[in-house]
CSV table of C-alpha atoms in Angstrom, one decimal:
chain,number,residue,atom,x,y,z
A,213,UNK,CA,-161.8,-94.1,-187.5
A,214,UNK,CA,-160.0,-93.0,-184.3
A,215,UNK,CA,-158.6,-95.5,-181.8
A,216,UNK,CA,-156.1,-96.1,-179.1
A,217,UNK,CA,-153.5,-98.9,-179.7
A,218,UNK,CA,-155.1,-101.2,-177.3
A,219,UNK,CA,-158.6,-100.8,-178.7
A,220,UNK,CA,-157.3,-100.9,-182.2
A,221,UNK,CA,-155.7,-104.4,-181.7
A,222,UNK,CA,-159.0,-105.6,-180.3
A,223,UNK,CA,-160.9,-104.2,-183.3
A,224,UNK,CA,-158.6,-105.9,-185.7
A,225,UNK,CA,-159.3,-109.2,-183.9
A,226,UNK,CA,-163.1,-108.6,-183.9
A,227,UNK,CA,-163.0,-107.7,-187.6
A,228,UNK,CA,-161.1,-110.9,-188.4
A,229,UNK,CA,-163.5,-113.0,-186.4
A,230,UNK,CA,-166.5,-111.5,-188.1
A,231,UNK,CA,-165.0,-112.2,-191.6
A,232,UNK,CA,-164.4,-108.5,-192.4
A,233,UNK,CA,-160.6,-109.0,-192.9
A,234,UNK,CA,-157.6,-107.5,-191.4
A,235,UNK,CA,-158.9,-103.9,-191.2
A,236,UNK,CA,-159.2,-101.5,-188.4
A,237,UNK,CA,-162.4,-100.1,-189.9
A,238,UNK,CA,-164.1,-102.5,-192.4
A,239,UNK,CA,-163.7,-101.4,-196.0
A,240,UNK,CA,-161.0,-98.8,-195.3
A,241,UNK,CA,-157.8,-99.7,-197.0
A,242,UNK,CA,-155.0,-102.2,-196.0
A,243,UNK,CA,-153.6,-102.0,-192.5
A,244,UNK,CA,-150.3,-100.6,-191.5
A,245,UNK,CA,-150.3,-102.8,-188.4
A,246,UNK,CA,-148.3,-105.9,-188.2
A,247,UNK,CA,-150.4,-109.1,-187.9
A,248,UNK,CA,-149.1,-111.3,-185.1
A,249,UNK,CA,-150.7,-109.6,-182.1
A,250,UNK,CA,-154.1,-109.0,-183.7
A,251,UNK,CA,-154.1,-112.7,-184.8
A,252,UNK,CA,-153.2,-113.8,-181.3
A,253,UNK,CA,-156.1,-111.8,-180.0
A,254,UNK,CA,-158.3,-113.3,-182.7
A,255,UNK,CA,-157.4,-116.8,-181.4
A,256,UNK,CA,-158.1,-115.8,-177.8
A,257,UNK,CA,-161.4,-114.2,-178.7
A,258,UNK,CA,-162.4,-117.2,-180.7
A,259,UNK,CA,-161.7,-119.6,-177.8
A,260,UNK,CA,-162.9,-117.5,-174.9
A,261,UNK,CA,-165.1,-114.8,-176.4
A,262,UNK,CA,-164.2,-111.1,-176.3
A,263,UNK,CA,-162.5,-111.5,-172.9
A,264,UNK,CA,-159.9,-109.0,-171.7
A,265,UNK,CA,-159.3,-111.3,-168.7
A,266,UNK,CA,-158.4,-114.2,-171.1
A,267,UNK,CA,-156.0,-111.9,-172.9
A,268,UNK,CA,-154.4,-111.0,-169.6
A,269,UNK,CA,-154.0,-114.6,-168.6
A,270,UNK,CA,-152.3,-115.4,-171.9
A,271,UNK,CA,-150.1,-112.3,-171.4
A,272,UNK,CA,-149.2,-113.4,-167.8
A,273,UNK,CA,-148.2,-116.9,-169.1
A,274,UNK,CA,-146.0,-115.3,-171.9
A,275,UNK,CA,-144.4,-113.0,-169.3
A,276,UNK,CA,-143.6,-116.0,-167.0
A,277,UNK,CA,-142.1,-118.0,-169.9
A,278,UNK,CA,-140.1,-114.9,-170.9
A,279,UNK,CA,-138.6,-114.7,-167.4
A,280,UNK,CA,-137.7,-118.4,-167.7
A,281,UNK,CA,-136.2,-118.0,-171.2
A,282,UNK,CA,-134.1,-115.1,-169.9
A,283,UNK,CA,-132.8,-117.4,-167.2
A,284,UNK,CA,-131.7,-119.9,-169.8
A,285,UNK,CA,-130.1,-117.3,-171.9
A,286,UNK,CA,-128.1,-116.0,-169.0
A,287,UNK,CA,-127.1,-119.6,-168.1
A,288,UNK,CA,-126.1,-120.4,-171.6
A,289,UNK,CA,-124.0,-117.3,-172.1
A,290,UNK,CA,-122.5,-116.9,-168.6
A,291,UNK,CA,-123.5,-119.0,-165.6
A,292,UNK,CA,-126.4,-120.4,-163.6
A,293,UNK,CA,-126.1,-117.5,-161.1
A,294,UNK,CA,-126.2,-114.9,-163.9
A,295,UNK,CA,-129.2,-116.8,-165.4
A,296,UNK,CA,-131.1,-116.7,-162.1
A,297,UNK,CA,-130.3,-113.1,-161.6
A,298,UNK,CA,-131.4,-112.1,-165.2
A,299,UNK,CA,-134.6,-114.2,-165.0
A,300,UNK,CA,-135.4,-112.7,-161.5
A,301,UNK,CA,-134.8,-109.1,-162.7
A,302,UNK,CA,-137.1,-109.6,-165.7
A,303,UNK,CA,-139.8,-111.2,-163.4
A,304,UNK,CA,-139.7,-108.2,-161.0
A,305,UNK,CA,-139.3,-105.4,-163.5
A,306,UNK,CA,-142.4,-103.2,-163.2
A,307,UNK,CA,-141.8,-101.7,-166.6
A,308,UNK,CA,-142.1,-105.1,-168.2
A,309,UNK,CA,-144.7,-106.5,-165.9
A,310,UNK,CA,-147.2,-103.7,-166.4
A,311,UNK,CA,-147.8,-104.7,-170.0
A,312,UNK,CA,-149.5,-107.9,-169.0
A,313,UNK,CA,-152.5,-105.8,-168.0
A,314,UNK,CA,-152.9,-104.0,-171.3
A,315,UNK,CA,-153.9,-105.2,-174.8
A,316,UNK,CA,-150.6,-104.1,-176.3
A,317,UNK,CA,-147.7,-105.8,-178.2
A,318,UNK,CA,-144.8,-105.2,-175.8
A,319,UNK,CA,-145.2,-108.4,-173.8
A,320,UNK,CA,-145.7,-110.7,-176.8
A,321,UNK,CA,-142.9,-108.9,-178.7
A,322,UNK,CA,-140.5,-109.5,-175.7
A,323,UNK,CA,-141.5,-113.2,-175.5
A,324,UNK,CA,-140.8,-113.8,-179.3
A,325,UNK,CA,-137.6,-111.8,-179.1
A,326,UNK,CA,-136.2,-113.7,-176.1
A,327,UNK,CA,-137.3,-117.0,-177.6
A,328,UNK,CA,-135.6,-116.1,-180.9
A,329,UNK,CA,-132.4,-115.2,-179.2
A,330,UNK,CA,-132.4,-118.4,-177.1
A,331,UNK,CA,-133.0,-120.6,-180.1
A,332,UNK,CA,-130.1,-118.8,-182.0
A,333,UNK,CA,-127.8,-119.3,-179.0
A,334,UNK,CA,-128.7,-123.0,-178.8
A,335,UNK,CA,-128.1,-123.4,-182.5
A,336,UNK,CA,-124.7,-121.9,-182.2
A,337,UNK,CA,-123.9,-124.1,-179.2
A,338,UNK,CA,-124.7,-127.2,-181.2
A,339,UNK,CA,-122.0,-126.1,-183.7
A,340,UNK,CA,-123.8,-127.7,-186.6
A,341,UNK,CA,-125.0,-125.3,-189.3
A,342,UNK,CA,-127.7,-127.8,-190.4
A,343,UNK,CA,-129.6,-128.2,-187.2
A,344,UNK,CA,-133.3,-127.3,-186.9
A,345,UNK,CA,-132.7,-124.5,-184.5
A,346,UNK,CA,-131.4,-122.1,-187.1
A,347,UNK,CA,-134.6,-122.2,-189.1
A,348,UNK,CA,-136.7,-122.1,-185.9
A,349,UNK,CA,-134.8,-119.0,-184.7
A,350,UNK,CA,-135.4,-117.4,-188.1
A,351,UNK,CA,-139.1,-118.1,-188.0
A,352,UNK,CA,-139.4,-116.7,-184.4
A,353,UNK,CA,-137.3,-113.6,-185.4
A,354,UNK,CA,-139.8,-113.2,-188.2
A,355,UNK,CA,-142.7,-113.4,-185.8
A,356,UNK,CA,-140.9,-110.9,-183.6
A,357,UNK,CA,-140.8,-108.5,-186.5
A,358,UNK,CA,-144.4,-109.2,-187.4
A,359,UNK,CA,-145.3,-108.3,-183.8
A,360,UNK,CA,-143.4,-105.0,-183.7
A,361,UNK,CA,-142.1,-103.6,-187.0
A,362,UNK,CA,-139.2,-101.6,-185.3
A,363,UNK,CA,-137.4,-105.0,-185.1
A,364,UNK,CA,-137.5,-105.7,-188.8
A,365,UNK,CA,-133.8,-104.9,-189.4
A,366,UNK,CA,-132.3,-106.7,-186.4
A,367,UNK,CA,-131.5,-110.0,-188.2
A,368,UNK,CA,-130.0,-108.1,-191.1
A,369,UNK,CA,-127.7,-106.2,-188.6
A,370,UNK,CA,-126.8,-109.6,-187.0
A,371,UNK,CA,-125.9,-110.9,-190.5
A,372,UNK,CA,-123.6,-107.9,-191.1
A,373,UNK,CA,-121.9,-108.5,-187.7
A,374,UNK,CA,-121.3,-112.2,-188.6
A,375,UNK,CA,-120.0,-111.3,-192.0
A,376,UNK,CA,-117.5,-108.8,-190.4
A,377,UNK,CA,-116.4,-111.6,-188.0
A,378,UNK,CA,-116.0,-114.0,-191.0
A,379,UNK,CA,-113.9,-111.5,-193.0
A,380,UNK,CA,-111.7,-110.8,-189.9
A,381,UNK,CA,-111.3,-114.4,-188.7
A,382,UNK,CA,-112.1,-116.4,-191.9
A,383,UNK,CA,-114.6,-118.5,-189.9
A,384,UNK,CA,-117.6,-119.5,-192.1
A,385,UNK,CA,-120.9,-119.6,-190.4
A,386,UNK,CA,-123.7,-120.7,-192.7
A,387,UNK,CA,-126.3,-121.1,-189.9
A,388,UNK,CA,-126.9,-117.3,-189.8
A,389,UNK,CA,-127.8,-117.4,-193.5
A,390,UNK,CA,-130.2,-120.3,-192.9
A,391,UNK,CA,-131.7,-118.2,-190.0
A,392,UNK,CA,-132.0,-115.2,-192.3
A,393,UNK,CA,-133.6,-117.2,-195.1
A,394,UNK,CA,-136.3,-118.5,-192.7
A,395,UNK,CA,-136.7,-115.0,-191.3
A,396,UNK,CA,-137.3,-113.6,-194.8
A,397,UNK,CA,-139.7,-116.4,-195.7
A,398,UNK,CA,-141.7,-115.6,-192.5
A,399,UNK,CA,-142.1,-111.9,-193.2
A,400,UNK,CA,-142.3,-111.9,-197.0
A,401,UNK,CA,-146.0,-112.6,-197.3
A,402,UNK,CA,-146.8,-109.6,-195.1
A,403,UNK,CA,-144.3,-107.4,-197.1
A,404,UNK,CA,-146.0,-108.5,-200.3
A,405,UNK,CA,-149.4,-107.8,-198.9
A,406,UNK,CA,-148.5,-104.3,-198.0
């Protein structure tokens, strides 16, 4: 069963819609692909039919939201001017913008990544380890990893950095562990499946 990435994601969605399961080719072993993007395509195809145009519209909306989230990250970490510049640079970046026209994971991955980072920054700004933003950031970090598997170790790396800061400054930060628990809960079913 030969395929390009773009066609393969669409085939997963079609197979899911037709009840043949999460397989590229029906009846041929479990998939090595992560599930989020094919499931997103499944929802789009269910609602609008097998429409590449509908996929592109959803991708454009995600890209616009990603630009806005980038603005808010820049504003939270630096200043309003930096936020505007960062959001604008994302919006005009041709390397990012081109992916809205293809049935590929990059745009969805970037959306989930930026949303995860934004939620994590907001959680830290609230300075309350038990706010809902830590679990939400963990869930969205999990969805990011389930969109593009190269991301899977990022939250673990973040935890190590926070532990090093804790050991150096003796500042306890349980929010990162809450985030990591929800990240793990999000990806665990897929890890068990495969």
